[in-house]
Amino acid sequence: MEKVTKPRYAKNGDEAIFSQLRQDVSILVQQLEPKRRGSILLKAVFFPAMYLFTYTAILVAGNQPGIFYPSYFLLGVFLVMIFLNIIHDAVHNTIFPDKKLNQGYVYLFDLMGANSFVWRQRHIRFHHNYPNVNGWDTDIEQSNLARIFPTGSALPIHRFQHIYMPLLYPLYLFNWLLVRDFKDFFNKKKTIWKLVTFPRVEYVKLFAFKAFFLFYLIVLPKLVLDVTWLQVITGFVIMLLTASVFSLMVLLSPHANIGSEFPLPDESNSLPHHWMMHMLTTTNDVTNDNWFIRFFMGCFNYHVAHHLFPNVNHIYYPEVTSLLKKYAEKYNLPYRQYSLGASLSKHYQLLKTNGVTEDIFEETM
Ligand SMILES: [Zn+2]
């Protein structure tokens, strides 16, 4: 694909509010930093250790079905927790002051089956720069099966997407890890090719890590344990199903819903809002908040703060969000928060609404 020019954000006066907010956030983070550094490092050790411990339990005690299947289930849970608490922050360079150490941690993602090179590009250069922009947000890249963008091309099958998409969602990670990563590398029509050139070495890493992922989760347990191929594949399927459902509860709630805008660039490639306003109109928080969400779910419910301050570790987001809410009230900014149930139901409504398209020909004939 020919490399194309990126859309630009409008300049309309919100810059001053945002730069004031940014200053306040940086003071806040400096104040909290000495107390919080320990928790950031604790997470960076605790979650991978739990994954490794669970995997070891499979190899050591997996001949007992009461350990074998629940361990694969737990691997699915820890996969998502490692993603939310560590990999996601590492890709934004917010765990360690040293960039190289952060980059090293991102390889955990490759060990857990996802290609980190392609995800870094998708997440930073596309999703974070252009959330909810059709043709640029790779998190909701249009596939023929679903019409998430109101401006996406419509097919008759989309009328039923609110029925079949929720049934397909448990396959989310099977698609990501075993199909989509390969498509991004080999199909030059994919959005990522608009900006990215793939170095040769990344193709080698792609195949090497995917093979290693399948080897240690399927082949090695089969060799070590007294289990059938069917049992070991069932374990692997349990792991990915668990991780898919768990991760989608988090990933579907902050952007792709009926309450969000899906702004488009005009003829001169300019987006309608200032950058900060774009993040506020395309992103919402989820109100459910407790110690479990803060420690285990990487504060993903504070998603507006993440989009405004991706270079700040998630551990500070509850306080950053309190500050943001004060700004929203003072300057009348469109900050939105829904309960988890409400945001998932708004996602469902989006599927339903975008599935129905007015067909001009039908009406006029
Ligand atoms: Zn992010």
Coordinates of C-alpha atoms and ligand atoms in Angstrom, one line a residue:
M1 CA 0.0 0.0 0.0
E2 CA 1.2 3.5 -0.8
K3 CA 2.1 5.4 2.3
V4 CA -0.6 8.2 2.8
T5 CA -0.8 11.5 4.7
K6 CA -2.2 11.3 8.2
P7 CA -5.3 13.2 9.2
R8 CA -4.7 16.4 11.2
Y9 CA -6.5 17.7 14.3
A10 CA -8.3 21.0 14.3
K11 CA -6.8 23.9 16.3
N12 CA -9.6 25.7 18.1
G13 CA -8.6 27.1 21.4
D14 CA -8.9 24.0 23.7
E15 CA -5.1 23.8 23.7
A16 CA -4.8 26.2 26.6
I17 CA -7.2 24.1 28.8
F18 CA -5.3 21.0 27.9
S19 CA -1.8 22.4 28.6
Q20 CA -3.0 23.7 32.0
L21 CA -4.4 20.2 32.8
R22 CA -1.2 18.6 31.6
Q23 CA 0.8 20.8 34.0
D24 CA -1.5 19.9 36.9
V25 CA -1.3 16.2 36.1
S26 CA 2.5 16.3 36.0
I27 CA 2.6 17.9 39.4
L28 CA 0.2 15.3 40.8
V29 CA 2.2 12.4 39.4
Q30 CA 5.4 13.9 40.9
Q31 CA 3.8 14.1 44.3
L32 CA 2.4 10.5 44.2
E33 CA 5.5 8.9 42.5
P34 CA 7.6 8.0 45.6
K35 CA 4.6 6.2 47.2
R36 CA 3.5 4.4 44.0
R37 CA 6.8 3.2 42.4
G38 CA 6.8 0.1 44.6
S39 CA 3.3 -1.0 43.4
I40 CA 4.3 -0.6 39.8
L41 CA 7.4 -2.8 40.2
L42 CA 5.4 -5.3 42.3
K43 CA 3.0 -5.7 39.4
A44 CA 5.8 -6.1 37.0
V45 CA 7.1 -9.1 39.0
F46 CA 3.9 -10.6 40.4
F47 CA 1.8 -11.2 37.3
P48 CA 4.5 -12.9 35.1
A49 CA 5.4 -15.0 38.2
M50 CA 1.8 -16.1 38.6
Y51 CA 1.7 -17.1 34.9
L52 CA 4.9 -19.0 35.1
F53 CA 3.7 -20.7 38.4
T54 CA 0.4 -21.8 36.8
Y55 CA 2.2 -23.1 33.7
T56 CA 4.6 -25.1 35.9
A57 CA 1.6 -26.5 37.7
I58 CA 0.4 -27.9 34.4
L59 CA 3.7 -29.6 33.6
V60 CA 4.3 -30.9 37.2
A61 CA 0.7 -31.9 38.3
G62 CA -1.3 -31.8 35.1
N63 CA -2.1 -35.5 35.1
Q64 CA -4.8 -34.6 37.5
P65 CA -7.8 -33.1 35.5
G66 CA -8.6 -31.0 38.6
I67 CA -5.3 -29.2 38.1
F68 CA -5.0 -29.5 34.3
Y69 CA -8.1 -27.6 33.1
P70 CA -8.3 -25.0 35.9
S71 CA -4.7 -24.1 35.2
Y72 CA -5.4 -23.4 31.5
F73 CA -8.3 -21.3 32.7
L74 CA -6.0 -19.4 35.0
L75 CA -3.4 -18.9 32.2
G76 CA -6.2 -17.2 30.2
V77 CA -7.0 -14.9 33.2
F78 CA -3.3 -14.0 33.8
L79 CA -2.8 -13.4 30.1
V80 CA -5.3 -10.6 30.2
M81 CA -4.0 -9.3 33.6
I82 CA -0.4 -9.2 32.3
F83 CA -1.6 -7.4 29.2
L84 CA -3.6 -4.8 31.2
N85 CA -1.1 -4.2 34.0
I86 CA 2.3 -4.6 32.3
I87 CA 2.4 -5.0 28.5
H88 CA 0.1 -2.1 27.8
D89 CA 2.1 0.2 30.1
A90 CA 5.4 -1.1 28.8
V91 CA 4.4 -0.3 25.2
H92 CA 3.7 3.3 26.5
N93 CA 7.1 3.2 28.3
T94 CA 5.6 3.9 31.7
I95 CA 6.8 1.0 33.9
F96 CA 10.5 1.8 34.1
P97 CA 12.3 5.1 33.5
D98 CA 14.6 3.1 31.1
K99 CA 13.0 2.8 27.7
K100 CA 15.0 -0.4 26.8
L101 CA 13.6 -2.2 29.9
N102 CA 10.1 -1.3 28.9
Q103 CA 10.7 -2.5 25.4
G104 CA 12.1 -5.8 26.8
Y105 CA 8.9 -6.3 28.8
V106 CA 6.8 -5.9 25.7
Y107 CA 8.2 -9.3 24.5
L108 CA 6.0 -10.9 27.2
F109 CA 3.3 -10.3 24.7
D110 CA 5.1 -12.4 22.1
L111 CA 5.6 -15.2 24.6
M112 CA 1.8 -15.1 25.2
G113 CA 1.0 -15.5 21.5
A114 CA 0.5 -11.9 20.2
N115 CA 3.0 -10.3 17.9
S116 CA 4.3 -7.2 19.8
F117 CA 5.8 -5.4 16.8
V118 CA 2.5 -5.3 14.9
W119 CA 0.5 -4.5 18.1
R120 CA 2.8 -1.6 19.1
Q121 CA 2.2 -0.1 15.6
R122 CA -1.5 -0.7 15.7
H123 CA -1.9 0.6 19.3
I124 CA 0.4 3.6 19.3
R125 CA 0.4 4.9 15.7
F126 CA -3.2 4.1 14.8
H127 CA -5.5 3.5 17.8
H128 CA -4.0 6.2 20.1
N129 CA -3.5 8.8 17.4
Y130 CA -7.0 8.3 15.8
P131 CA -9.5 6.5 18.1
N132 CA -12.8 5.8 16.3
V133 CA -11.6 7.3 13.0
N134 CA -12.7 5.0 10.2
G135 CA -9.7 3.9 8.1
W136 CA -7.2 4.8 10.9
D137 CA -8.3 3.1 14.2
T138 CA -7.0 -0.4 13.8
D139 CA -8.7 -1.5 17.0
I140 CA -12.0 -1.4 15.2
E141 CA -10.7 -2.0 11.7
Q142 CA -13.7 -2.8 9.4
S143 CA -14.1 -6.4 8.6
N144 CA -16.9 -7.7 6.3
L145 CA -18.5 -9.3 9.2
A146 CA -19.2 -6.2 11.3
R147 CA -20.1 -2.7 10.7
I148 CA -18.9 -0.8 13.7
F149 CA -18.3 2.6 12.0
P150 CA -21.6 4.3 11.1
T151 CA -19.8 5.3 7.8
G152 CA -18.5 1.8 7.1
S153 CA -19.7 0.0 4.0
A154 CA -22.9 -1.9 4.6
L155 CA -23.8 -5.5 3.7
P156 CA -27.2 -7.2 4.1
I157 CA -25.7 -9.6 6.6
H158 CA -25.0 -6.7 9.0
R159 CA -28.8 -6.6 9.8
F160 CA -28.1 -9.6 12.1
Q161 CA -24.7 -8.4 13.4
H162 CA -26.1 -7.7 16.9
I163 CA -27.1 -11.4 17.1
Y164 CA -24.0 -13.1 15.6
M165 CA -21.2 -10.8 16.7
P166 CA -21.7 -11.4 20.5
L167 CA -21.6 -15.1 19.6
L168 CA -18.3 -14.7 17.7
Y169 CA -16.7 -12.5 20.4
P170 CA -15.4 -15.5 22.4
L171 CA -13.3 -16.3 19.4
Y172 CA -11.6 -12.9 19.5
L173 CA -8.2 -14.1 20.6
F174 CA -8.2 -17.1 18.3
N175 CA -8.6 -14.6 15.5
W176 CA -6.0 -12.1 16.9
L177 CA -3.3 -14.6 17.6
L178 CA -3.7 -17.1 14.8
V179 CA -5.1 -15.1 11.9
R180 CA -5.0 -11.3 12.3
D181 CA -1.3 -10.9 13.1
F182 CA -0.5 -12.9 10.0
K183 CA -2.9 -10.9 7.9
D184 CA -1.3 -7.6 9.0
F185 CA 2.1 -8.9 8.0
F186 CA 1.1 -10.4 4.6
N187 CA -1.9 -8.4 3.4
K188 CA -0.7 -5.1 2.1
K189 CA -4.3 -3.7 2.0
K190 CA -4.5 -3.7 5.8
T191 CA -4.6 -0.3 7.5
I192 CA -1.3 -0.8 9.1
W193 CA 0.5 -0.6 5.8
K194 CA -0.6 3.0 5.4
L195 CA 2.3 4.0 7.7
V196 CA 4.4 0.9 8.5
T197 CA 7.2 -0.9 6.7
F198 CA 7.9 -4.3 8.1
P199 CA 11.6 -5.1 8.7
R200 CA 12.5 -8.7 7.5
V201 CA 13.6 -9.7 11.0
E202 CA 10.1 -9.2 12.2
Y203 CA 8.8 -11.9 9.9
V204 CA 11.3 -14.3 11.5
K205 CA 10.2 -13.2 15.0
L206 CA 6.6 -13.6 14.0
F207 CA 6.9 -17.3 13.1
A208 CA 9.4 -18.1 15.8
F209 CA 7.3 -16.7 18.6
K210 CA 4.0 -18.2 17.3
A211 CA 5.7 -21.6 17.0
F212 CA 7.1 -21.3 20.6
F213 CA 3.6 -20.3 21.9
L214 CA 1.9 -23.3 20.4
F215 CA 4.8 -25.6 21.4
Y216 CA 4.9 -24.8 25.1
L217 CA 1.1 -24.7 25.5
I218 CA 0.2 -27.7 23.4
V219 CA 3.1 -29.9 22.4
L220 CA 5.2 -29.8 25.6
P221 CA 2.4 -30.7 27.9
K222 CA 1.4 -33.6 25.5
L223 CA 5.0 -34.9 25.6
V224 CA 5.4 -34.6 29.4
L225 CA 2.0 -35.6 30.6
D226 CA -0.2 -38.6 30.2
V227 CA -2.9 -36.7 28.2
T228 CA -4.4 -37.0 24.7
W229 CA -4.1 -34.4 21.9
L230 CA -7.8 -33.7 22.4
Q231 CA -7.3 -33.0 26.1
V232 CA -4.4 -30.7 25.5
I233 CA -6.1 -28.8 22.7
T234 CA -9.2 -28.5 24.9
G235 CA -7.0 -26.9 27.6
F236 CA -5.6 -24.4 25.0
V237 CA -9.1 -23.6 23.8
I238 CA -10.3 -23.0 27.5
M239 CA -7.3 -20.6 27.9
L240 CA -8.1 -18.5 24.8
L241 CA -11.9 -18.5 25.3
T242 CA -11.4 -17.3 28.9
A243 CA -9.0 -14.6 27.8
S244 CA -11.2 -13.5 24.9
V245 CA -14.3 -13.0 27.1
F246 CA -12.4 -11.4 29.9
S247 CA -10.5 -9.0 27.6
L248 CA -13.5 -8.0 25.5
M249 CA -15.4 -6.8 28.6
V250 CA -12.6 -4.4 29.0
L251 CA -11.8 -3.6 25.4
L252 CA -15.4 -3.1 24.1
S253 CA -16.5 -0.7 26.8
P254 CA -14.4 2.4 26.3
H255 CA -14.9 3.4 22.6
A256 CA -17.2 1.3 20.4
N257 CA -20.6 2.3 21.7
I258 CA -23.5 4.4 20.7
G259 CA -22.6 7.3 23.0
S260 CA -19.2 7.8 21.2
E261 CA -18.5 9.9 18.2
F262 CA -16.9 8.5 15.1
P263 CA -15.3 11.7 13.6
L264 CA -14.1 11.7 10.0
P265 CA -11.5 13.9 8.3
D266 CA -12.9 16.4 5.8
E267 CA -11.6 16.9 2.2
S268 CA -8.5 18.7 3.5
N269 CA -7.8 15.8 5.8
S270 CA -8.7 17.7 8.9
L271 CA -10.6 16.2 11.8
P272 CA -13.4 18.3 13.3
H273 CA -12.1 18.5 16.9
H274 CA -9.0 19.6 18.7
W275 CA -7.0 16.6 19.9
M276 CA -8.2 16.7 23.5
M277 CA -11.9 17.1 22.4
H278 CA -11.5 14.2 20.0
M279 CA -10.3 11.9 22.9
L280 CA -13.2 13.0 25.1
T281 CA -15.9 12.5 22.4
T282 CA -14.6 9.0 21.3
T283 CA -13.6 7.6 24.8
N284 CA -15.6 7.0 28.0
D285 CA -14.8 5.7 31.4
V286 CA -16.4 2.8 33.2
T287 CA -17.7 3.7 36.6
N288 CA -17.2 0.3 38.3
D289 CA -14.3 0.8 40.5
N290 CA -12.8 -1.2 43.4
W291 CA -9.5 -2.6 44.6
F292 CA -9.8 -5.6 42.2
I293 CA -10.1 -3.4 39.1
R294 CA -7.3 -1.1 40.3
F295 CA -4.9 -3.8 41.0
F296 CA -5.8 -6.6 38.6
M297 CA -7.4 -4.8 35.7
G298 CA -4.8 -2.1 35.2
C299 CA -7.3 0.8 35.9
F300 CA -8.6 0.2 32.4
N301 CA -11.9 1.7 33.4
Y302 CA -10.1 5.1 33.6
H303 CA -9.7 5.1 29.9
V304 CA -10.2 8.8 29.2
A305 CA -7.2 9.6 31.4
H306 CA -5.2 7.0 29.5
H307 CA -6.0 8.6 26.1
L308 CA -5.2 12.0 27.4
F309 CA -2.0 10.9 29.3
P310 CA -0.7 7.7 27.7
N311 CA 2.7 8.5 29.1
V312 CA 1.5 8.3 32.7
N313 CA 1.4 4.8 34.4
H314 CA -2.1 3.5 35.0
I315 CA -1.5 3.5 38.7
Y316 CA -2.1 7.3 38.8
Y317 CA -5.3 7.3 36.8
P318 CA -7.8 7.4 39.7
E319 CA -6.3 10.7 40.9
V320 CA -5.8 12.0 37.3
T321 CA -9.4 11.3 36.6
S322 CA -10.6 13.3 39.7
L323 CA -8.6 16.2 38.3
L324 CA -10.0 15.7 34.9
K325 CA -13.6 15.7 36.2
K326 CA -13.0 19.0 37.9
Y327 CA -11.7 20.4 34.6
A328 CA -14.7 18.9 32.8
E329 CA -17.1 20.6 35.2
K330 CA -15.3 24.0 35.1
Y331 CA -14.9 24.1 31.3
N332 CA -18.0 22.1 30.3
L333 CA -16.0 19.4 28.7
P334 CA -17.9 16.3 27.3
Y335 CA -16.4 13.8 29.8
R336 CA -18.5 10.6 29.9
Q337 CA -18.7 7.6 32.2
Y338 CA -21.0 4.6 32.2
S339 CA -21.4 1.5 34.3
L340 CA -19.9 -1.7 32.7
G341 CA -23.4 -3.0 32.0
A342 CA -24.5 0.3 30.4
S343 CA -21.4 0.6 28.2
L344 CA -21.7 -3.0 27.0
S345 CA -25.4 -2.4 26.3
K346 CA -24.4 0.7 24.4
H347 CA -22.1 -1.4 22.3
Y348 CA -24.9 -3.7 21.5
Q349 CA -27.1 -0.8 20.5
L350 CA -24.3 0.4 18.2
L351 CA -24.2 -3.0 16.5
K352 CA -28.0 -2.9 16.1
T353 CA -28.2 0.7 14.8
N354 CA -25.3 0.3 12.4
G355 CA -26.7 -3.0 11.1
V356 CA -29.7 -1.2 9.7
T357 CA -29.0 1.0 6.8
E358 CA -31.4 3.1 4.9
D359 CA -31.3 1.8 1.3
I360 CA -32.2 4.7 -0.9
F361 CA -33.0 2.4 -3.8
E362 CA -35.5 0.4 -1.7
E363 CA -37.3 3.5 -0.6
T364 CA -37.6 5.1 -4.1
M365 CA -38.6 2.0 -5.9
Ligands
ZN1 ZN -3.0 2.5 25.3

